[in-house]
Amino acid sequence: MKAAFVLGNSFALSAVSATVRAKSVDNGTENAATQVLRESMGWTDMYYDAEVGYLYNLDSKALLNDTRSSAWYAAGLLARNEGNDAEEAAKIVKNIIVGQHKNVKFKAVGYGTMQLALTYLPTSGTGTTRSTRKNPRYRVGGVNDDILYPSYSIPAIMRAFMSGWVGRKLNDSNMTSSGEAYAKDIVTLFDRADILSEFNSGTYAGVSLYALTLWAKYLPPSSLMGQHGADMIGKTWATLGRLSIAHLKNVAGPWDRSYVYDMERYLSIFALHIWTLVGKTDAPINAKPWTMGHKDDFAIGPRIAILAPFHNTLVPKDTLSALRAFPGPHANLTIGAETFSENVIGGPAKNPSSFNPPVVQWSRKDASVGWLTLYAQTEELRAVASDGILALEYPQGNETSTFTFLVGQTRAAGRGTLRAGAMSRASKSVSGSRDICNLLTCCCDFEFWNFTYGMPEGSGGIPQISLSFELE
């Protein structure tokens, strides 16, 4: 309870002070960041339940209220600071604190901030129980199906910050040292290739950058997070800049965890960062962000805007240029892929729907983005991306193995129109050991064609397939 109170009030003060400082930072960010703040708040204002001091659920679920978006909205109220904004923000923060579960015997399922843990058992006050209340390190990746590994970048980075920052505020050496231990594992993994382990996701890169900004801005130089946060932000942006395709307004694959096949149709927090850097017109975002898939994340706009004057000073100049004009020769067709060998199917999140190890993107005739990705079905993949060719192989596969490709449908094509809908402007040829079937379905708010290539019955050898692409 005390930790949550400190966190809420400190971030509230940070919101106000950061917005004030934005007026004196000349890095081209102020106007765009203010626009993100204003548009996000203009939308969430419509969902504010002034009677109780909470936002209604952004999916309009029978007048239910929502904690996460309410916390983001409170920061926006303080940043905007007009009329009774500050009073309403204080009301929200108090409501969030009061809403936390304080009774250790309460067994209902809730968010992590709302009770000690989903699996917490309210036994007697034994030494073990007291230890779990004191030290959250009992959450270890792989224990009780937990996936909180350093390679699962977003929750790992945010957990390290929360433990380290709150620990310092409460003068709790146990929490502080835990945060530093988490951070050490994250930094060590990052330094192997100067990139986040949860690689290149339009959905989640923005959250990781937000969390790393908290490292760099709010933790002291004595902290590993304070020492490495800014450098990690710069190197992450350098890679993302090389993979951002400005005129397609998309980030090239592969993606370790993403639901974004077209960033102009599915809202990503990464796009909000880009908006603060180059303006809305050149950012990968629809003119009406609240109409996009995953629109609820638009409510975090104030947080991104508040941190932008600091965060954007850490973005390399080459990256900023690339966000405006893609410098590469492969402007209208990109192929990206990664080879992997893991003991799970579905990448860091163990989710085949979000793991996209090979991705092909192209510019359609109507200027929209065409895309193709492989649906994850195996623990090991060998992939080679070259000029116009994607070659894939299952080293552990057999005659029952299949290659399932999801190919985006255009808005202009009829629902049953395969050729125009699936491969508008791009033609493909396929070689390898395969039979084919296809169907139209949906995944992650997108409609796509499913092309599944299977091994002929009785065939031997390693399953492999090669796709050749050419723009018409």
mmCIF file of N, CA and C in Angstrom, residues 84-172:
data_model
loop_
_atom_site.group_PDB
_atom_site.id
_atom_site.type_symbol
_atom_site.label_atom_id
_atom_site.label_comp_id
_atom_site.label_asym_id
_atom_site.label_seq_id
_atom_site.Cartn_x
_atom_site.Cartn_y
_atom_site.Cartn_z
ATOM 1 N N ASN A 84 -10.432 21.960 -13.369
ATOM 2 C CA ASN A 84 -10.307 21.114 -12.176
ATOM 3 C C ASN A 84 -9.559 19.814 -12.465
ATOM 4 N N ASP A 85 -8.688 19.817 -13.496
ATOM 5 C CA ASP A 85 -7.939 18.611 -13.868
ATOM 6 C C ASP A 85 -7.170 18.034 -12.691
ATOM 7 N N ALA A 86 -6.467 18.882 -11.950
ATOM 8 C CA ALA A 86 -5.640 18.391 -10.851
ATOM 9 C C ALA A 86 -6.484 17.719 -9.773
ATOM 10 N N GLU A 87 -7.644 18.301 -9.467
ATOM 11 C CA GLU A 87 -8.517 17.716 -8.457
ATOM 12 C C GLU A 87 -9.042 16.350 -8.903
ATOM 13 N N GLU A 88 -9.412 16.246 -10.186
ATOM 14 C CA GLU A 88 -9.913 14.966 -10.695
ATOM 15 C C GLU A 88 -8.799 13.923 -10.707
ATOM 16 N N ALA A 89 -7.576 14.352 -11.037
ATOM 17 C CA ALA A 89 -6.440 13.418 -11.029
ATOM 18 C C ALA A 89 -6.194 12.872 -9.636
ATOM 19 N N ALA A 90 -6.255 13.760 -8.629
ATOM 20 C CA ALA A 90 -6.066 13.315 -7.243
ATOM 21 C C ALA A 90 -7.143 12.315 -6.836
ATOM 22 N N LYS A 91 -8.372 12.556 -7.308
ATOM 23 C CA LYS A 91 -9.473 11.639 -7.000
ATOM 24 C C LYS A 91 -9.187 10.252 -7.582
ATOM 25 N N ILE A 92 -8.699 10.227 -8.833
ATOM 26 C CA ILE A 92 -8.407 8.948 -9.486
ATOM 27 C C ILE A 92 -7.296 8.199 -8.750
ATOM 28 N N VAL A 93 -6.211 8.910 -8.429
ATOM 29 C CA VAL A 93 -5.077 8.270 -7.753
ATOM 30 C C VAL A 93 -5.518 7.669 -6.418
ATOM 31 N N LYS A 94 -6.316 8.414 -5.671
ATOM 32 C CA LYS A 94 -6.808 7.900 -4.386
ATOM 33 C C LYS A 94 -7.694 6.676 -4.590
ATOM 34 N N ASN A 95 -8.531 6.712 -5.628
ATOM 35 C CA ASN A 95 -9.400 5.569 -5.899
ATOM 36 C C ASN A 95 -8.592 4.318 -6.242
ATOM 37 N N ILE A 96 -7.536 4.502 -7.018
ATOM 38 C CA ILE A 96 -6.699 3.361 -7.391
ATOM 39 C C ILE A 96 -6.051 2.749 -6.158
ATOM 40 N N ILE A 97 -5.583 3.604 -5.269
ATOM 41 C CA ILE A 97 -4.946 3.111 -4.044
ATOM 42 C C ILE A 97 -5.967 2.391 -3.162
ATOM 43 N N VAL A 98 -7.125 3.002 -2.997
ATOM 44 C CA VAL A 98 -8.170 2.387 -2.168
ATOM 45 C C VAL A 98 -8.614 1.047 -2.767
ATOM 46 N N GLY A 99 -8.573 0.947 -4.086
ATOM 47 C CA GLY A 99 -9.030 -0.263 -4.748
ATOM 48 C C GLY A 99 -8.106 -1.445 -4.633
ATOM 49 N N GLN A 100 -6.922 -1.236 -4.096
ATOM 50 C CA GLN A 100 -6.012 -2.363 -3.937
ATOM 51 C C GLN A 100 -6.515 -3.322 -2.857
ATOM 52 N N HIS A 101 -6.289 -4.603 -3.087
ATOM 53 C CA HIS A 101 -6.691 -5.605 -2.103
ATOM 54 C C HIS A 101 -5.748 -5.554 -0.911
ATOM 55 N N LYS A 102 -6.285 -5.320 0.260
ATOM 56 C CA LYS A 102 -5.461 -5.199 1.467
ATOM 57 C C LYS A 102 -5.602 -6.408 2.387
ATOM 58 N N ASN A 103 -6.607 -7.219 2.132
ATOM 59 C CA ASN A 103 -6.851 -8.375 2.999
ATOM 60 C C ASN A 103 -6.127 -9.593 2.430
ATOM 61 N N VAL A 104 -5.137 -10.107 3.180
ATOM 62 C CA VAL A 104 -4.346 -11.226 2.678
ATOM 63 C C VAL A 104 -5.178 -12.491 2.525
ATOM 64 N N LYS A 105 -6.387 -12.516 3.104
ATOM 65 C CA LYS A 105 -7.254 -13.684 2.981
ATOM 66 C C LYS A 105 -8.141 -13.629 1.738
ATOM 67 N N PHE A 106 -8.105 -12.492 1.033
ATOM 68 C CA PHE A 106 -8.946 -12.346 -0.146
ATOM 69 C C PHE A 106 -8.376 -13.197 -1.272
ATOM 70 N N LYS A 107 -9.169 -14.105 -1.824
ATOM 71 C CA LYS A 107 -8.641 -15.075 -2.770
ATOM 72 C C LYS A 107 -9.074 -14.823 -4.212
ATOM 73 N N ALA A 108 -9.821 -13.777 -4.462
ATOM 74 C CA ALA A 108 -10.314 -13.536 -5.813
ATOM 75 C C ALA A 108 -9.164 -13.228 -6.763
ATOM 76 N N VAL A 109 -9.330 -13.613 -8.011
ATOM 77 C CA VAL A 109 -8.301 -13.331 -9.006
ATOM 78 C C VAL A 109 -8.328 -11.851 -9.345
ATOM 79 N N GLY A 110 -7.144 -11.231 -9.444
ATOM 80 C CA GLY A 110 -7.063 -9.806 -9.771
ATOM 81 C C GLY A 110 -5.715 -9.487 -10.358
ATOM 82 N N TYR A 111 -5.504 -8.218 -10.709
ATOM 83 C CA TYR A 111 -4.223 -7.803 -11.256
ATOM 84 C C TYR A 111 -3.141 -7.853 -10.188
ATOM 85 N N GLY A 112 -1.896 -7.919 -10.642
ATOM 86 C CA GLY A 112 -0.786 -8.010 -9.698
ATOM 87 C C GLY A 112 -0.723 -6.857 -8.728
ATOM 88 N N THR A 113 -1.145 -5.677 -9.168
ATOM 89 C CA THR A 113 -1.122 -4.524 -8.264
ATOM 90 C C THR A 113 -2.316 -4.527 -7.326
ATOM 91 N N MET A 114 -3.234 -5.422 -7.577
ATOM 92 C CA MET A 114 -4.456 -5.428 -6.780
ATOM 93 C C MET A 114 -4.448 -6.483 -5.680
ATOM 94 N N GLN A 115 -3.486 -7.373 -5.710
ATOM 95 C CA GLN A 115 -3.283 -8.305 -4.612
ATOM 96 C C GLN A 115 -1.844 -8.775 -4.705
ATOM 97 N N LEU A 116 -1.379 -9.528 -3.704
ATOM 98 C CA LEU A 116 0.037 -9.880 -3.677
ATOM 99 C C LEU A 116 0.450 -10.667 -4.914
ATOM 100 N N ALA A 117 -0.349 -11.656 -5.291
ATOM 101 C CA ALA A 117 -0.067 -12.456 -6.486
ATOM 102 C C ALA A 117 -1.271 -13.324 -6.772
ATOM 103 N N LEU A 118 -1.429 -13.711 -8.030
ATOM 104 C CA LEU A 118 -2.577 -14.546 -8.376
ATOM 105 C C LEU A 118 -2.522 -15.886 -7.657
ATOM 106 N N THR A 119 -1.306 -16.382 -7.396
ATOM 107 C CA THR A 119 -1.156 -17.701 -6.788
ATOM 108 C C THR A 119 -0.873 -17.621 -5.296
ATOM 109 N N TYR A 120 -1.036 -16.441 -4.701
ATOM 110 C CA TYR A 120 -0.724 -16.271 -3.280
ATOM 111 C C TYR A 120 -1.715 -17.037 -2.408
ATOM 112 N N LEU A 121 -1.178 -17.794 -1.458
ATOM 113 C CA LEU A 121 -2.016 -18.562 -0.540
ATOM 114 C C LEU A 121 -1.935 -17.940 0.842
ATOM 115 N N PRO A 122 -3.033 -17.462 1.402
ATOM 116 C CA PRO A 122 -3.009 -16.759 2.692
ATOM 117 C C PRO A 122 -2.859 -17.727 3.855
ATOM 118 N N THR A 123 -1.670 -18.274 4.038
ATOM 119 C CA THR A 123 -1.400 -19.161 5.159
ATOM 120 C C THR A 123 -0.996 -18.333 6.367
ATOM 121 N N SER A 124 -0.588 -18.987 7.411
ATOM 122 C CA SER A 124 -0.197 -18.262 8.618
ATOM 123 C C SER A 124 1.077 -17.483 8.376
ATOM 124 N N GLY A 125 1.404 -16.624 9.289
ATOM 125 C CA GLY A 125 2.541 -15.735 9.124
ATOM 126 C C GLY A 125 3.861 -16.431 9.353
ATOM 127 N N THR A 126 4.141 -17.454 8.575
ATOM 128 C CA THR A 126 5.390 -18.178 8.706
ATOM 129 C C THR A 126 6.529 -17.362 8.119
ATOM 130 N N GLY A 127 7.732 -17.836 8.344
ATOM 131 C CA GLY A 127 8.890 -17.142 7.785
ATOM 132 C C GLY A 127 8.837 -17.083 6.278
ATOM 133 N N THR A 128 8.360 -18.174 5.646
ATOM 134 C CA THR A 128 8.261 -18.199 4.185
ATOM 135 C C THR A 128 7.269 -17.165 3.688
ATOM 136 N N THR A 129 6.102 -17.086 4.346
ATOM 137 C CA THR A 129 5.085 -16.120 3.939
ATOM 138 C C THR A 129 5.588 -14.703 4.105
ATOM 139 N N ARG A 130 6.236 -14.430 5.220
ATOM 140 C CA ARG A 130 6.769 -13.082 5.432
ATOM 141 C C ARG A 130 7.805 -12.750 4.366
ATOM 142 N N SER A 131 8.569 -13.752 3.942
ATOM 143 C CA SER A 131 9.587 -13.520 2.929
ATOM 144 C C SER A 131 8.957 -13.163 1.592
ATOM 145 N N THR A 132 7.845 -13.842 1.224
ATOM 146 C CA THR A 132 7.213 -13.529 -0.048
ATOM 147 C C THR A 132 6.573 -12.149 -0.022
ATOM 148 N N ARG A 133 6.094 -11.725 1.133
ATOM 149 C CA ARG A 133 5.537 -10.375 1.225
ATOM 150 C C ARG A 133 6.639 -9.340 1.055
ATOM 151 N N LYS A 134 7.812 -9.672 1.548
ATOM 152 C CA LYS A 134 8.915 -8.729 1.532
ATOM 153 C C LYS A 134 9.634 -8.726 0.181
ATOM 154 N N ASN A 135 9.796 -9.923 -0.400
ATOM 155 C CA ASN A 135 10.673 -10.059 -1.547
ATOM 156 C C ASN A 135 9.940 -10.675 -2.734
ATOM 157 N N PRO A 136 9.698 -9.911 -3.801
ATOM 158 C CA PRO A 136 8.967 -10.447 -4.944
ATOM 159 C C PRO A 136 9.803 -11.363 -5.823
ATOM 160 N N ARG A 137 11.027 -11.697 -5.442
ATOM 161 C CA ARG A 137 11.877 -12.516 -6.296
ATOM 162 C C ARG A 137 11.421 -13.966 -6.342
ATOM 163 N N TYR A 138 10.354 -14.326 -5.601
ATOM 164 C CA TYR A 138 9.844 -15.688 -5.718
ATOM 165 C C TYR A 138 9.287 -15.941 -7.105
ATOM 166 N N ARG A 139 9.046 -14.881 -7.868
ATOM 167 C CA ARG A 139 8.616 -15.057 -9.249
ATOM 168 C C ARG A 139 9.849 -15.286 -10.112
ATOM 169 N N VAL A 140 10.047 -16.505 -10.555
ATOM 170 C CA VAL A 140 11.209 -16.884 -11.334
ATOM 171 C C VAL A 140 10.739 -17.539 -12.620
ATOM 172 N N GLY A 141 11.341 -17.158 -13.740
ATOM 173 C CA GLY A 141 10.940 -17.731 -15.006
ATOM 174 C C GLY A 141 11.036 -19.241 -15.000
ATOM 175 N N GLY A 142 9.967 -19.906 -15.456
ATOM 176 C CA GLY A 142 9.953 -21.353 -15.534
ATOM 177 C C GLY A 142 9.370 -22.036 -14.322
ATOM 178 N N VAL A 143 9.153 -21.311 -13.225
ATOM 179 C CA VAL A 143 8.578 -21.888 -12.022
ATOM 180 C C VAL A 143 7.069 -21.665 -12.047
ATOM 181 N N ASN A 144 6.311 -22.731 -11.871
ATOM 182 C CA ASN A 144 4.843 -22.659 -11.906
ATOM 183 C C ASN A 144 4.345 -22.004 -13.191
ATOM 184 N N ASP A 145 5.001 -22.361 -14.305
ATOM 185 C CA ASP A 145 4.629 -21.848 -15.632
ATOM 186 C C ASP A 145 4.852 -20.354 -15.794
ATOM 187 N N ASP A 146 5.634 -19.747 -14.916
ATOM 188 C CA ASP A 146 5.921 -18.319 -15.042
ATOM 189 C C ASP A 146 6.865 -18.083 -16.223
ATOM 190 N N ILE A 147 6.714 -16.966 -16.923
ATOM 191 C CA ILE A 147 7.552 -16.671 -18.091
ATOM 192 C C ILE A 147 8.324 -15.367 -17.911
ATOM 193 N N LEU A 148 8.566 -14.980 -16.673
ATOM 194 C CA LEU A 148 9.222 -13.699 -16.428
ATOM 195 C C LEU A 148 10.741 -13.847 -16.511
ATOM 196 N N TYR A 149 11.223 -14.126 -17.718
ATOM 197 C CA TYR A 149 12.648 -14.226 -17.986
ATOM 198 C C TYR A 149 13.187 -12.858 -18.409
ATOM 199 N N PRO A 150 14.511 -12.638 -18.306
ATOM 200 C CA PRO A 150 15.084 -11.400 -18.838
ATOM 201 C C PRO A 150 14.824 -11.221 -20.326
ATOM 202 N N SER A 151 14.670 -12.324 -21.061
ATOM 203 C CA SER A 151 14.420 -12.231 -22.500
ATOM 204 C C SER A 151 13.007 -11.771 -22.828
ATOM 205 N N TYR A 152 12.115 -11.833 -21.845
ATOM 206 C CA TYR A 152 10.743 -11.329 -22.016
ATOM 207 C C TYR A 152 10.799 -9.847 -21.644
ATOM 208 N N SER A 153 11.231 -9.024 -22.591
ATOM 209 C CA SER A 153 11.794 -7.707 -22.308
ATOM 210 C C SER A 153 10.883 -6.776 -21.517
ATOM 211 N N ILE A 154 9.641 -6.619 -21.956
ATOM 212 C CA ILE A 154 8.787 -5.604 -21.340
ATOM 213 C C ILE A 154 8.573 -5.835 -19.848
ATOM 214 N N PRO A 155 8.016 -6.970 -19.439
ATOM 215 C CA PRO A 155 7.794 -7.145 -18.000
ATOM 216 C C PRO A 155 9.088 -7.180 -17.207
ATOM 217 N N ALA A 156 10.165 -7.687 -17.812
ATOM 218 C CA ALA A 156 11.440 -7.738 -17.106
ATOM 219 C C ALA A 156 11.968 -6.332 -16.826
ATOM 220 N N ILE A 157 11.934 -5.469 -17.841
ATOM 221 C CA ILE A 157 12.439 -4.101 -17.681
ATOM 222 C C ILE A 157 11.598 -3.332 -16.671
ATOM 223 N N MET A 158 10.280 -3.493 -16.756
ATOM 224 C CA MET A 158 9.407 -2.744 -15.845
ATOM 225 C C MET A 158 9.491 -3.282 -14.417
ATOM 226 N N ARG A 159 9.654 -4.605 -14.280
ATOM 227 C CA ARG A 159 9.801 -5.140 -12.931
ATOM 228 C C ARG A 159 11.078 -4.616 -12.285
ATOM 229 N N ALA A 160 12.172 -4.577 -13.040
ATOM 230 C CA ALA A 160 13.429 -4.066 -12.502
ATOM 231 C C ALA A 160 13.273 -2.615 -12.040
ATOM 232 N N PHE A 161 12.589 -1.804 -12.870
ATOM 233 C CA PHE A 161 12.387 -0.404 -12.493
ATOM 234 C C PHE A 161 11.536 -0.269 -11.238
ATOM 235 N N MET A 162 10.405 -0.958 -11.217
ATOM 236 C CA MET A 162 9.499 -0.841 -10.078
ATOM 237 C C MET A 162 10.188 -1.234 -8.773
ATOM 238 N N SER A 163 10.930 -2.339 -8.818
ATOM 239 C CA SER A 163 11.601 -2.799 -7.609
ATOM 240 C C SER A 163 12.685 -1.821 -7.181
ATOM 241 N N GLY A 164 13.483 -1.357 -8.146
ATOM 242 C CA GLY A 164 14.581 -0.445 -7.815
ATOM 243 C C GLY A 164 14.117 0.933 -7.395
ATOM 244 N N TRP A 165 13.119 1.463 -8.083
ATOM 245 C CA TRP A 165 12.664 2.830 -7.790
ATOM 246 C C TRP A 165 11.901 2.877 -6.464
ATOM 247 N N VAL A 166 10.956 1.942 -6.302
ATOM 248 C CA VAL A 166 10.186 1.911 -5.057
ATOM 249 C C VAL A 166 11.090 1.582 -3.882
ATOM 250 N N GLY A 167 12.034 0.656 -4.091
ATOM 251 C CA GLY A 167 12.957 0.307 -3.026
ATOM 252 C C GLY A 167 13.737 1.505 -2.520
ATOM 253 N N ARG A 168 14.159 2.363 -3.427
ATOM 254 C CA ARG A 168 14.900 3.562 -3.010
ATOM 255 C C ARG A 168 13.983 4.553 -2.291
ATOM 256 N N LYS A 169 12.763 4.688 -2.784
ATOM 257 C CA LYS A 169 11.846 5.626 -2.148
ATOM 258 C C LYS A 169 11.473 5.188 -0.733
ATOM 259 N N LEU A 170 11.399 3.873 -0.520
ATOM 260 C CA LEU A 170 11.022 3.363 0.797
ATOM 261 C C LEU A 170 12.231 3.009 1.649
ATOM 262 N N ASN A 171 13.418 3.244 1.089
ATOM 263 C CA ASN A 171 14.646 2.863 1.784
ATOM 264 C C ASN A 171 14.634 1.370 2.132
ATOM 265 N N ASP A 172 14.145 0.580 1.184
ATOM 266 C CA ASP A 172 14.055 -0.870 1.349
ATOM 267 C C ASP A 172 15.197 -1.505 0.550
#
